[in-house]
Amino acid sequence: MLEAPPPPGAAILLVDDHPANVVALEAILAPLGHPLVTVSSGEEALRQILRRDFALILLDVQMAGLDGFQTANLIKQRPRSRYIPIIFITAVGRDAAHVFRGYSEGAVDYLVKPFDPDILRSKAQVFVDLYLKEEQLKAQEKLLREHERAALQRAGEERYRQLLDGLPQSIWAADAEGHITFWNRAGLAYQGRDSGPVTDESLWGALHPEDRAGVREEFRDGIARRVAFERQLRLRRASDGSHRWHLVRVVPEWAGDGSLSGWIATATDIDDQKKAEQTLREAIGLREDFLSVASHELRTPLTSLRLEVENLLRFARRSAGDAAAGVATRVERIDTQAARLNHLIDELLDVSRLAAGRLELQIEEVDLAEVVADVRARLADEAQRRGCALDVRAIGKTIGSWDASRLDQVITNLLSNAIKYGAGKPIQINIDAAGDRVLLAIHDHGLGIPPEDQDRIFHRFERAASSRNYAGIGLGLWIVKQIVDALGGVIKVDSRPDRGSTFTVDLPRKRPTAPGPLSAAGVRAEAQQGAN
């Protein structure tokens, strides 16, 4: 049977404004052996009741200031003191009206002096015993609740452990300081153990030697900050001795009062996934190396071929007769196809450089309007052949710190597409300088692009139109976006089917990062997506 601790002594409050009366009461009640608290006014009595609990109050009726009746009324208004027994003591007021009022104010008894000390002491003893019994019951109830709570907690912990043991993941628990206290069945089996005590070394001993220092530091930091954290690490598998990659997540456990009670960690085996990712990266690297080598190898004979074509074309143009004119026409067609092949090789080389992060930017002061004018002049014959008039408008100072050749590449690609897909209609090229930014907009009135395809066209091997009437392998806009991103700018398209397209390039006058090779991180991510 549960034993409650003995309750503290039952205090008795003596309230009387005559010191002699107080002394007499103390003498009568002292043999009971309980604390006696004496005050000389109703106000002091109320203050004492706010400080502690009492088993009984002996209250003089006739007092200056608050009399006994008024004091009793105030005591009964306070919930905590409402049920404290009050015995009125008076030398006057023997009539029934006074006695009735005393009981109506909540008194349990009404004694008129002189009274028998033994009777007062006996009555006081009864109320003290009742108080002590009540306190003992309260203590017993509290103890029972604590034991029930502890039993429920133990049962909950056991169910919790059974649940964790049933999971295939390796899971361990630690106390608030991070010391391991539990490892589930899957975790023990991974270490080659059936049971036995678990310690911090259960984890550190299973870690790959190269991971131990970094993991210890990260765990110490996460536990000190009292926040969830995660890390990839290698754990030794006992069955074959191999160290396999795991993703470990550690989350804090909080008690009901908001304090940190411990930590729960899960270790998910991701070794196969890591190996697959590594294999994919190696395959992408081999592919990019192949593209680079193949592009360079193709460029050498193609360059010689184009030189021979140029010589043959000059010879045919200097010759007379229909035969020479026919030869010139055929040579021009050969040169056009060779130029397309050369452009394709350039794009493949750019893809290889972008994926490897080796595409350099030569930053210098560039007038965007001048670059646009150069590209316009170079594409004027093609635009005229397709019936597209080129209208250029520049507003404000269009100078910034950019790579002139890469800007030329961006504008050439966008304007070539506008001519290709522009349905023989006029094309507007607007350059607008505003503050520290310059905007280039190229607008055509051609095929247009459906809204659902407008993000897709900036991916690799995607084209604005899939018809065989339009050549290209879908690398141009992807390369354009990589260059614009590297210059700190933004490219977007606004288009509707059969209403034309507007490609807008928004460039800062100064590149936000130092000049150098394009970042390969985002490019490689795009490359992996394209490889799928």
Short mmCIF file of C-alpha atoms in Angstrom, two decimals:
data_model
loop_
_atom_site.label_atom_id
_atom_site.label_comp_id
_atom_site.label_asym_id
_atom_site.label_seq_id
_atom_site.Cartn_x
_atom_site.Cartn_y
_atom_site.Cartn_z
CA MET A 1 0.00 0.00 0.00
CA LEU A 2 1.22 3.48 -0.82
CA GLU A 3 2.24 5.52 2.20
CA ALA A 4 1.73 9.27 1.98
CA PRO A 5 4.27 11.49 3.73
CA PRO A 6 3.04 13.01 7.03
CA PRO A 7 1.38 16.40 6.48
CA PRO A 8 2.87 19.56 8.02
CA GLY A 9 1.50 20.86 11.36
CA ALA A 10 -1.96 22.40 11.44
CA ALA A 11 -1.67 26.12 12.28
CA ILE A 12 -4.34 27.91 14.35
CA LEU A 13 -4.97 31.64 13.89
CA LEU A 14 -5.86 33.64 17.06
CA VAL A 15 -7.47 37.03 16.39
CA ASP A 16 -8.08 39.38 19.38
CA ASP A 17 -7.23 43.04 20.00
CA HIS A 18 -6.66 42.48 23.74
CA PRO A 19 -3.19 41.05 24.49
CA ALA A 20 -4.37 39.43 27.70
CA ASN A 21 -6.99 37.46 25.82
CA VAL A 22 -4.37 36.33 23.31
CA VAL A 23 -2.09 35.12 26.10
CA ALA A 24 -4.95 33.16 27.65
CA LEU A 25 -5.82 31.50 24.34
CA GLU A 26 -2.19 30.55 23.72
CA ALA A 27 -2.04 28.94 27.16
CA ILE A 28 -5.19 26.90 26.48
CA LEU A 29 -4.13 25.67 23.01
CA ALA A 30 -0.40 25.21 23.48
CA PRO A 31 -0.79 21.61 24.77
CA LEU A 32 -2.14 20.60 21.34
CA GLY A 33 1.37 21.04 19.96
CA HIS A 34 0.43 22.90 16.78
CA PRO A 35 1.67 26.29 15.50
CA LEU A 36 -0.25 29.26 16.93
CA VAL A 37 -0.33 32.53 14.96
CA THR A 38 -1.60 35.61 16.84
CA VAL A 39 -2.82 38.93 15.40
CA SER A 40 -4.60 41.89 16.98
CA SER A 41 -6.93 43.04 14.18
CA GLY A 42 -9.11 41.83 11.36
CA GLU A 43 -6.83 43.45 8.77
CA GLU A 44 -3.82 41.52 10.09
CA ALA A 45 -5.85 38.32 10.08
CA LEU A 46 -6.66 38.76 6.39
CA ARG A 47 -2.98 39.32 5.58
CA GLN A 48 -1.99 36.13 7.40
CA ILE A 49 -4.60 34.12 5.53
CA LEU A 50 -3.08 35.31 2.24
CA ARG A 51 0.32 33.93 3.33
CA ARG A 52 -0.60 30.42 4.58
CA ASP A 53 -3.32 27.91 5.30
CA PHE A 54 -4.94 27.42 8.75
CA ALA A 55 -6.77 24.51 10.33
CA LEU A 56 -8.87 26.79 12.57
CA ILE A 57 -9.53 30.50 13.28
CA LEU A 58 -10.50 31.77 16.76
CA LEU A 59 -12.01 35.20 16.11
CA ASP A 60 -12.96 37.87 18.66
CA VAL A 61 -16.28 39.51 17.81
CA GLN A 62 -15.66 42.95 19.36
CA MET A 63 -12.61 44.57 17.72
CA ALA A 64 -11.71 48.08 16.64
CA GLY A 65 -11.78 48.63 12.89
CA LEU A 66 -13.02 45.43 11.28
CA ASP A 67 -15.06 43.55 13.86
CA GLY A 68 -15.24 39.77 13.96
CA PHE A 69 -18.37 39.52 11.82
CA GLN A 70 -16.91 41.72 9.05
CA THR A 71 -13.61 39.84 9.12
CA ALA A 72 -15.41 36.48 8.86
CA ASN A 73 -17.46 37.74 5.92
CA LEU A 74 -14.29 38.71 4.03
CA ILE A 75 -12.61 35.40 4.86
CA LYS A 76 -15.56 33.47 3.43
CA GLN A 77 -15.46 35.49 0.18
CA ARG A 78 -12.01 34.16 -0.69
CA PRO A 79 -12.19 30.67 -2.31
CA ARG A 80 -9.02 29.38 -0.68
CA SER A 81 -10.11 30.35 2.87
CA ARG A 82 -13.85 29.83 2.45
CA TYR A 83 -13.88 26.48 4.24
CA ILE A 84 -11.59 27.29 7.20
CA PRO A 85 -13.59 26.66 10.42
CA ILE A 86 -14.21 29.85 12.48
CA ILE A 87 -15.09 29.89 16.19
CA PHE A 88 -16.36 33.24 17.46
CA ILE A 89 -15.33 34.22 21.00
CA THR A 90 -16.96 37.12 22.79
CA ALA A 91 -17.54 38.50 26.27
CA VAL A 92 -20.74 40.26 25.20
CA GLY A 93 -23.53 39.54 22.76
CA ARG A 94 -25.06 36.67 24.55
CA ASP A 95 -28.47 37.29 22.99
CA ALA A 96 -29.83 35.08 20.26
CA ALA A 97 -29.49 37.76 17.58
CA HIS A 98 -25.71 37.93 18.02
CA VAL A 99 -25.39 34.19 18.07
CA PHE A 100 -27.54 33.85 14.96
CA ARG A 101 -25.45 36.45 13.13
CA GLY A 102 -22.28 34.61 14.06
CA TYR A 103 -23.53 31.41 12.50
CA SER A 104 -24.87 33.27 9.46
CA GLU A 105 -21.36 34.65 8.82
CA GLY A 106 -20.07 31.09 8.53
CA ALA A 107 -18.96 30.28 12.07
CA VAL A 108 -18.91 26.66 13.20
CA ASP A 109 -19.29 27.68 16.86
CA TYR A 110 -19.99 30.70 19.04
CA LEU A 111 -18.39 30.77 22.54
CA VAL A 112 -19.19 33.32 25.22
CA LYS A 113 -16.69 34.13 27.94
CA PRO A 114 -16.08 32.76 30.42
CA PHE A 115 -15.85 29.31 28.79
CA ASP A 116 -14.35 26.01 29.88
CA PRO A 117 -10.73 25.77 28.55
CA ASP A 118 -11.03 22.00 28.17
CA ILE A 119 -14.10 22.38 26.00
CA LEU A 120 -12.31 24.91 23.75
CA ARG A 121 -9.24 22.71 23.54
CA SER A 122 -11.38 19.65 22.66
CA LYS A 123 -13.24 21.52 19.95
CA ALA A 124 -9.99 22.86 18.52
CA GLN A 125 -8.54 19.34 18.55
CA VAL A 126 -11.51 18.06 16.53
CA PHE A 127 -11.04 20.66 13.80
CA VAL A 128 -7.27 20.17 13.77
CA ASP A 129 -7.73 16.40 13.38
CA LEU A 130 -10.17 16.95 10.53
CA TYR A 131 -7.70 19.26 8.83
CA LEU A 132 -4.84 16.78 9.23
CA LYS A 133 -6.96 13.95 7.85
CA GLU A 134 -7.92 16.06 4.86
CA GLU A 135 -4.30 16.99 4.22
CA GLN A 136 -3.30 13.36 4.49
CA LEU A 137 -5.97 12.41 1.96
CA LYS A 138 -4.73 15.12 -0.37
CA ALA A 139 -1.17 13.86 -0.04
CA GLN A 140 -2.36 10.29 -0.64
CA GLU A 141 -4.24 11.34 -3.77
CA LYS A 142 -1.23 13.23 -5.06
CA LEU A 143 1.01 10.24 -4.48
CA LEU A 144 -1.46 7.97 -6.25
CA ARG A 145 -1.63 10.32 -9.21
CA GLU A 146 2.15 10.43 -9.42
CA HIS A 147 2.38 6.62 -9.35
CA GLU A 148 -0.36 6.31 -11.95
CA ARG A 149 1.39 8.85 -14.12
CA ALA A 150 4.67 7.00 -13.77
CA ALA A 151 2.98 3.69 -14.60
CA LEU A 152 1.32 5.18 -17.67
CA GLN A 153 4.62 6.69 -18.74
CA ARG A 154 6.37 3.34 -18.39
CA ALA A 155 3.61 1.63 -20.37
CA GLY A 156 3.78 4.34 -23.03
CA GLU A 157 7.55 4.02 -23.26
CA GLU A 158 7.25 0.26 -23.65
CA ARG A 159 4.69 0.62 -26.47
CA TYR A 160 6.93 3.26 -28.00
CA ARG A 161 9.92 0.92 -27.92
CA GLN A 162 7.88 -1.92 -29.40
CA LEU A 163 6.78 0.36 -32.22
CA LEU A 164 10.36 1.46 -32.91
CA ASP A 165 11.57 -2.15 -32.83
CA GLY A 166 9.07 -3.01 -35.54
CA LEU A 167 10.43 -0.41 -37.98
CA PRO A 168 13.02 -1.42 -40.62
CA GLN A 169 14.98 1.81 -40.16
CA SER A 170 17.87 2.14 -37.74
CA ILE A 171 16.56 4.36 -34.91
CA TRP A 172 18.18 5.43 -31.67
CA ALA A 173 17.21 7.64 -28.74
CA ALA A 174 19.39 9.90 -26.62
CA ASP A 175 18.96 11.96 -23.48
CA ALA A 176 18.87 15.77 -23.45
CA GLU A 177 22.71 15.92 -23.53
CA GLY A 178 22.86 13.62 -26.56
CA HIS A 179 24.01 10.41 -24.81
CA ILE A 180 22.50 7.34 -26.48
CA THR A 181 20.03 5.39 -24.31
CA PHE A 182 18.24 3.13 -26.81
CA TRP A 183 18.78 1.53 -30.21
CA ASN A 184 15.97 -0.33 -31.96
CA ARG A 185 16.17 -3.91 -33.19
CA ALA A 186 17.01 -2.93 -36.79
CA GLY A 187 19.86 -0.73 -35.58
CA LEU A 188 21.28 -3.47 -33.34
CA ALA A 189 21.02 -6.00 -36.17
CA TYR A 190 22.88 -3.62 -38.50
CA GLN A 191 25.70 -3.63 -35.93
CA GLY A 192 25.58 -7.44 -35.65
CA ARG A 193 24.06 -7.45 -32.16
CA ASP A 194 20.88 -8.99 -30.74
CA SER A 195 20.80 -7.06 -27.49
CA GLY A 196 23.02 -5.61 -24.83
CA PRO A 197 23.71 -2.17 -23.42
CA VAL A 198 23.91 0.74 -25.82
CA THR A 199 26.37 3.58 -25.41
CA ASP A 200 27.64 6.54 -27.40
CA GLU A 201 30.30 4.24 -28.84
CA SER A 202 27.51 2.24 -30.50
CA LEU A 203 27.30 5.14 -32.95
CA TRP A 204 30.85 6.46 -33.06
CA GLY A 205 32.33 2.98 -33.46
CA ALA A 206 30.07 2.30 -36.46
CA LEU A 207 31.01 5.54 -38.23
CA HIS A 208 33.46 5.62 -41.11
CA PRO A 209 36.79 6.99 -39.77
CA GLU A 210 36.70 9.88 -42.25
CA ASP A 211 33.26 10.99 -40.99
CA ARG A 212 33.82 10.86 -37.24
CA ALA A 213 35.30 14.32 -36.59
CA GLY A 214 32.77 16.16 -38.76
CA VAL A 215 29.79 14.22 -37.39
CA ARG A 216 30.84 14.80 -33.77
CA GLU A 217 31.17 18.53 -34.41
CA GLU A 218 27.80 18.76 -36.17
CA PHE A 219 26.04 16.71 -33.49
CA ARG A 220 27.50 18.88 -30.72
CA ASP A 221 26.38 22.02 -32.54
CA GLY A 222 22.85 20.72 -33.21
CA ILE A 223 22.36 19.57 -29.61
CA ALA A 224 23.66 22.89 -28.26
CA ARG A 225 21.22 24.81 -30.50
CA ARG A 226 18.34 22.47 -29.51
CA VAL A 227 17.01 22.27 -33.08
CA ALA A 228 16.46 19.41 -35.52
CA PHE A 229 19.34 18.70 -37.89
CA GLU A 230 20.39 16.14 -40.50
CA ARG A 231 23.56 14.87 -42.15
CA GLN A 232 24.75 12.25 -44.61
CA LEU A 233 27.28 9.82 -43.12
CA ARG A 234 28.64 6.31 -43.57
CA LEU A 235 27.81 3.49 -41.11
CA ARG A 236 29.52 0.11 -40.99
CA ARG A 237 27.30 -2.89 -41.77
CA ALA A 238 28.36 -5.83 -39.64
CA SER A 239 27.22 -8.51 -42.12
CA ASP A 240 29.86 -7.63 -44.72
CA GLY A 241 32.00 -4.91 -43.10
CA SER A 242 31.06 -2.32 -45.71
CA HIS A 243 30.40 1.33 -44.88
CA ARG A 244 27.13 2.43 -46.44
CA TRP A 245 25.79 5.96 -46.82
CA HIS A 246 22.87 6.94 -44.56
CA LEU A 247 20.80 10.07 -44.19
CA VAL A 248 20.57 10.73 -40.44
CA ARG A 249 17.86 13.05 -39.09
CA VAL A 250 17.92 14.07 -35.43
CA VAL A 251 14.88 15.74 -33.83
CA PRO A 252 14.38 16.99 -30.25
CA GLU A 253 11.78 15.58 -27.85
CA TRP A 254 9.98 18.07 -25.60
CA ALA A 255 8.40 17.37 -22.22
CA GLY A 256 4.96 18.62 -21.26
CA ASP A 257 6.46 21.60 -19.45
CA GLY A 258 8.37 22.68 -22.56
CA SER A 259 11.76 21.42 -21.42
CA LEU A 260 14.02 19.30 -23.65
CA SER A 261 13.69 15.65 -22.63
CA GLY A 262 15.80 13.93 -25.28
CA TRP A 263 16.51 13.25 -28.96
CA ILE A 264 15.27 10.77 -31.56
CA ALA A 265 17.47 9.92 -34.56
CA THR A 266 16.64 7.96 -37.72
CA ALA A 267 19.22 6.56 -40.15
CA THR A 268 17.93 5.83 -43.67
CA ASP A 269 20.16 3.79 -46.00
CA ILE A 270 20.77 5.86 -49.17
CA ASP A 271 23.85 4.03 -50.40
CA ASP A 272 22.22 2.66 -53.56
CA GLN A 273 20.85 6.10 -54.37
CA LYS A 274 24.29 7.70 -53.87
CA LYS A 275 25.90 5.12 -56.16
CA ALA A 276 23.25 5.70 -58.82
CA GLU A 277 23.83 9.46 -58.63
CA GLN A 278 27.59 8.93 -58.92
CA THR A 279 27.11 6.67 -61.93
CA LEU A 280 24.84 9.26 -63.56
CA ARG A 281 27.37 12.03 -62.94
CA GLU A 282 30.14 9.93 -64.44
CA ALA A 283 27.96 9.16 -67.48
CA ILE A 284 27.16 12.85 -67.93
CA GLY A 285 30.83 13.70 -67.62
CA LEU A 286 31.75 11.11 -70.28
CA ARG A 287 29.01 12.44 -72.54
CA GLU A 288 30.22 16.02 -72.14
CA ASP A 289 33.81 14.94 -72.80
CA PHE A 290 32.64 13.16 -75.93
CA LEU A 291 30.75 16.24 -77.11
CA SER A 292 33.79 18.41 -76.55
CA VAL A 293 36.18 16.08 -78.37
CA ALA A 294 33.75 15.36 -81.21
CA SER A 295 33.01 19.05 -81.70
CA HIS A 296 36.69 19.90 -81.93
CA GLU A 297 37.35 17.01 -84.32
CA LEU A 298 34.44 18.07 -86.56
CA ARG A 299 35.53 21.69 -86.62
CA THR A 300 38.95 20.96 -88.18
CA PRO A 301 37.75 19.38 -91.48
CA LEU A 302 34.77 21.74 -91.60
CA THR A 303 37.03 24.78 -91.44
CA SER A 304 39.09 23.44 -94.36
CA LEU A 305 35.90 22.66 -96.28
CA ARG A 306 34.54 26.19 -95.83
CA LEU A 307 37.83 27.70 -97.03
CA GLU A 308 37.71 25.54 -100.15
CA VAL A 309 34.06 26.49 -100.71
CA GLU A 310 34.91 30.19 -100.44
CA ASN A 311 37.72 29.79 -102.98
CA LEU A 312 35.44 27.88 -105.36
CA LEU A 313 32.71 30.50 -104.93
CA ARG A 314 35.08 33.35 -105.74
CA PHE A 315 36.31 31.44 -108.83
CA ALA A 316 32.73 30.77 -110.01
CA ARG A 317 31.73 34.41 -109.60
CA ARG A 318 34.70 35.57 -111.67
CA SER A 319 33.82 33.14 -114.47
CA ALA A 320 31.26 33.87 -117.18
CA GLY A 321 28.37 31.87 -118.55
CA ASP A 322 25.35 29.99 -117.28
CA ALA A 323 27.44 27.06 -116.13
CA ALA A 324 29.46 29.30 -113.84
CA ALA A 325 26.27 30.88 -112.46
CA GLY A 326 24.84 27.42 -111.73
CA VAL A 327 28.05 26.41 -110.00
CA ALA A 328 27.91 29.62 -107.90
CA THR A 329 24.35 28.85 -106.85
CA ARG A 330 25.24 25.31 -105.79
CA VAL A 331 28.35 26.48 -103.98
CA GLU A 332 26.27 29.06 -102.08
CA ARG A 333 23.93 26.27 -100.96
CA ILE A 334 26.90 24.20 -99.83
CA ASP A 335 28.22 27.21 -97.93
CA THR A 336 24.83 27.76 -96.25
CA GLN A 337 24.70 24.16 -95.07
CA ALA A 338 28.31 24.32 -93.92
CA ALA A 339 27.50 27.48 -91.97
CA ARG A 340 24.57 25.69 -90.30
CA LEU A 341 26.85 22.77 -89.44
CA ASN A 342 29.42 25.20 -88.06
CA HIS A 343 26.70 26.85 -85.92
CA LEU A 344 25.63 23.44 -84.61
CA ILE A 345 29.21 22.63 -83.64
CA ASP A 346 29.48 25.99 -81.87
CA GLU A 347 26.36 25.17 -79.87
CA LEU A 348 27.67 21.72 -78.94
CA LEU A 349 30.93 23.27 -77.80
CA ASP A 350 29.05 25.81 -75.69
CA VAL A 351 26.99 23.03 -74.10
CA SER A 352 30.18 21.16 -73.23
CA ARG A 353 31.83 24.27 -71.79
CA LEU A 354 28.72 25.23 -69.80
CA ALA A 355 28.37 21.75 -68.32
CA ALA A 356 32.04 21.78 -67.29
CA GLY A 357 31.90 25.38 -66.01
CA ARG A 358 34.60 26.47 -68.48
CA LEU A 359 32.76 29.13 -70.48
CA GLU A 360 34.73 32.30 -69.72
CA LEU A 361 33.21 35.79 -69.63
CA GLN A 362 35.39 38.68 -70.77
CA ILE A 363 33.80 41.63 -69.00
CA GLU A 364 34.39 45.06 -70.51
CA GLU A 365 32.49 48.27 -71.23
CA VAL A 366 30.01 47.50 -74.00
CA ASP A 367 27.42 49.60 -75.82
CA LEU A 368 24.43 47.31 -76.26
CA ALA A 369 23.03 49.44 -79.08
CA GLU A 370 26.25 48.97 -81.06
CA VAL A 371 26.14 45.19 -80.61
CA VAL A 372 22.50 45.17 -81.77
CA ALA A 373 23.45 47.26 -84.82
CA ASP A 374 26.25 44.80 -85.73
CA VAL A 375 23.93 41.80 -85.46
CA ARG A 376 21.23 43.60 -87.46
CA ALA A 377 23.66 44.33 -90.28
CA ARG A 378 24.89 40.74 -90.29
CA LEU A 379 21.35 39.31 -90.49
CA ALA A 380 19.95 41.97 -92.83
CA ASP A 381 20.22 39.78 -95.96
CA GLU A 382 18.45 36.83 -94.27
CA ALA A 383 15.73 39.16 -92.93
CA GLN A 384 15.24 40.67 -96.40
CA ARG A 385 15.09 37.22 -97.97
CA ARG A 386 12.28 36.25 -95.56
CA GLY A 387 10.52 39.60 -95.92
CA CYS A 388 11.06 40.80 -92.34
CA ALA A 389 11.85 44.50 -91.90
CA LEU A 390 14.10 45.18 -88.88
CA ASP A 391 13.23 48.31 -86.86
CA VAL A 392 15.69 49.28 -84.08
CA ARG A 393 14.90 51.88 -81.42
CA ALA A 394 17.26 52.80 -78.59
CA ILE A 395 16.39 55.13 -75.70
CA GLY A 396 19.00 56.49 -73.30
CA LYS A 397 22.56 55.44 -72.56
CA THR A 398 22.93 51.72 -73.32
CA ILE A 399 26.44 51.11 -71.99
CA GLY A 400 27.24 48.50 -69.33
CA SER A 401 29.87 46.00 -68.13
CA TRP A 402 29.23 42.85 -70.16
CA ASP A 403 30.88 40.32 -72.47
CA ALA A 404 30.49 41.72 -75.99
CA SER A 405 30.87 38.38 -77.82
CA ARG A 406 28.39 36.63 -75.54
CA LEU A 407 25.89 39.49 -75.92
CA ASP A 408 26.35 39.16 -79.66
CA GLN A 409 25.55 35.45 -79.31
CA VAL A 410 22.39 36.20 -77.29
CA ILE A 411 21.12 38.83 -79.72
CA THR A 412 22.00 36.75 -82.79
CA ASN A 413 20.04 33.79 -81.46
CA LEU A 414 16.97 35.84 -80.48
CA LEU A 415 16.91 37.84 -83.71
CA SER A 416 17.51 34.73 -85.85
CA ASN A 417 14.54 33.05 -84.16
CA ALA A 418 12.40 36.15 -84.72
CA ILE A 419 13.29 36.08 -88.42
CA LYS A 420 12.77 32.31 -88.63
CA TYR A 421 9.37 32.30 -86.90
CA GLY A 422 8.28 35.85 -87.82
CA ALA A 423 6.09 34.90 -90.77
CA GLY A 424 7.66 37.58 -92.98
CA LYS A 425 6.36 40.45 -90.86
CA PRO A 426 8.20 43.44 -89.36
CA ILE A 427 10.36 42.88 -86.26
CA GLN A 428 10.85 45.55 -83.58
CA ILE A 429 14.06 45.72 -81.54
CA ASN A 430 13.76 48.10 -78.58
CA ILE A 431 16.56 49.06 -76.19
CA ASP A 432 15.50 50.99 -73.11
CA ALA A 433 17.97 52.24 -70.47
CA ALA A 434 16.57 53.00 -67.03
CA GLY A 435 18.81 53.67 -64.03
CA ASP A 436 21.25 50.84 -63.42
CA ARG A 437 19.53 48.44 -65.83
CA VAL A 438 19.12 48.08 -69.59
CA LEU A 439 16.24 46.23 -71.28
CA LEU A 440 16.40 44.63 -74.71
CA ALA A 441 13.07 43.54 -76.27
CA ILE A 442 12.75 41.73 -79.62
CA HIS A 443 9.17 41.49 -80.87
CA ASP A 444 7.93 39.58 -83.91
CA HIS A 445 4.43 39.05 -85.32
CA GLY A 446 4.80 35.42 -86.21
CA LEU A 447 3.79 31.98 -84.92
CA GLY A 448 3.83 32.73 -81.21
CA ILE A 449 4.26 30.24 -78.36
CA PRO A 450 1.47 28.67 -76.26
CA PRO A 451 1.63 29.67 -72.56
CA GLU A 452 2.24 26.09 -71.44
CA ASP A 453 5.40 25.90 -73.59
CA GLN A 454 6.99 29.20 -72.58
CA ASP A 455 9.08 27.74 -69.75
CA ARG A 456 9.94 24.62 -71.71
CA ILE A 457 11.68 26.44 -74.57
CA PHE A 458 14.52 27.54 -72.27
CA HIS A 459 15.43 23.90 -71.57
CA ARG A 460 17.91 21.90 -73.56
CA PHE A 461 16.78 20.30 -76.84
CA GLU A 462 13.47 22.17 -76.82
CA ARG A 463 12.26 24.26 -79.72
CA ALA A 464 9.69 27.02 -80.08
CA ALA A 465 8.15 25.14 -83.03
CA SER A 466 8.29 21.43 -83.74
CA SER A 467 7.51 21.61 -87.45
CA ARG A 468 10.11 20.19 -89.81
CA ASN A 469 10.00 23.49 -91.68
CA TYR A 470 12.12 25.01 -88.92
CA ALA A 471 15.63 23.70 -88.44
CA GLY A 472 17.47 23.51 -85.15
CA ILE A 473 18.05 21.10 -82.27
CA GLY A 474 16.78 23.27 -79.42
CA LEU A 475 20.03 24.40 -77.77
CA GLY A 476 20.04 28.10 -78.67
CA LEU A 477 17.60 29.46 -76.09
CA TRP A 478 19.06 27.25 -73.37
CA ILE A 479 22.52 28.68 -74.05
CA VAL A 480 21.06 32.20 -74.18
CA LYS A 481 19.49 31.75 -70.75
CA GLN A 482 22.76 30.45 -69.25
CA ILE A 483 24.65 33.50 -70.59
CA VAL A 484 22.00 35.99 -69.41
CA ASP A 485 21.93 34.34 -65.96
CA ALA A 486 25.72 34.52 -65.74
CA LEU A 487 25.59 38.25 -66.54
CA GLY A 488 23.18 38.71 -63.64
CA GLY A 489 20.22 39.32 -65.92
CA VAL A 490 16.80 37.82 -66.58
CA ILE A 491 15.22 36.62 -69.81
CA LYS A 492 11.50 36.07 -70.27
CA VAL A 493 9.01 35.64 -73.09
CA ASP A 494 5.53 37.04 -73.61
CA SER A 495 3.67 35.33 -76.41
CA ARG A 496 0.36 34.07 -77.75
CA PRO A 497 -0.22 31.66 -80.65
CA ASP A 498 -0.42 33.49 -84.02
CA ARG A 499 0.16 36.85 -82.30
CA GLY A 500 3.92 36.83 -82.20
CA SER A 501 6.45 36.75 -79.38
CA THR A 502 8.40 39.29 -77.35
CA PHE A 503 11.66 38.13 -75.78
CA THR A 504 12.89 40.56 -73.12
CA VAL A 505 16.42 40.56 -71.67
CA ASP A 506 16.83 42.61 -68.47
CA LEU A 507 20.52 43.27 -67.71
CA PRO A 508 22.20 45.12 -64.83
CA ARG A 509 24.81 47.61 -66.00
CA LYS A 510 27.30 45.96 -63.64
CA ARG A 511 27.54 42.22 -63.15
CA PRO A 512 26.81 41.43 -59.48
CA THR A 513 29.71 38.95 -59.14
CA ALA A 514 33.32 39.10 -60.23
CA PRO A 515 34.08 38.19 -63.89
CA GLY A 516 35.08 34.60 -64.45
CA PRO A 517 33.75 31.26 -65.69
CA LEU A 518 30.05 30.58 -65.59
CA SER A 519 28.90 28.68 -62.51
CA ALA A 520 28.56 25.02 -63.39
CA ALA A 521 26.24 24.00 -60.53
CA GLY A 522 22.96 25.06 -62.11
CA VAL A 523 24.13 24.02 -65.56
CA ARG A 524 24.98 20.53 -64.41
CA ALA A 525 21.61 20.21 -62.68
CA GLU A 526 19.97 21.17 -65.98
CA ALA A 527 22.27 18.73 -67.73
CA GLN A 528 21.15 15.90 -65.47
CA GLN A 529 17.53 16.79 -66.17
CA GLY A 530 18.24 16.71 -69.88
CA ALA A 531 19.89 13.32 -69.55
CA ASN A 532 16.78 11.68 -68.13
#
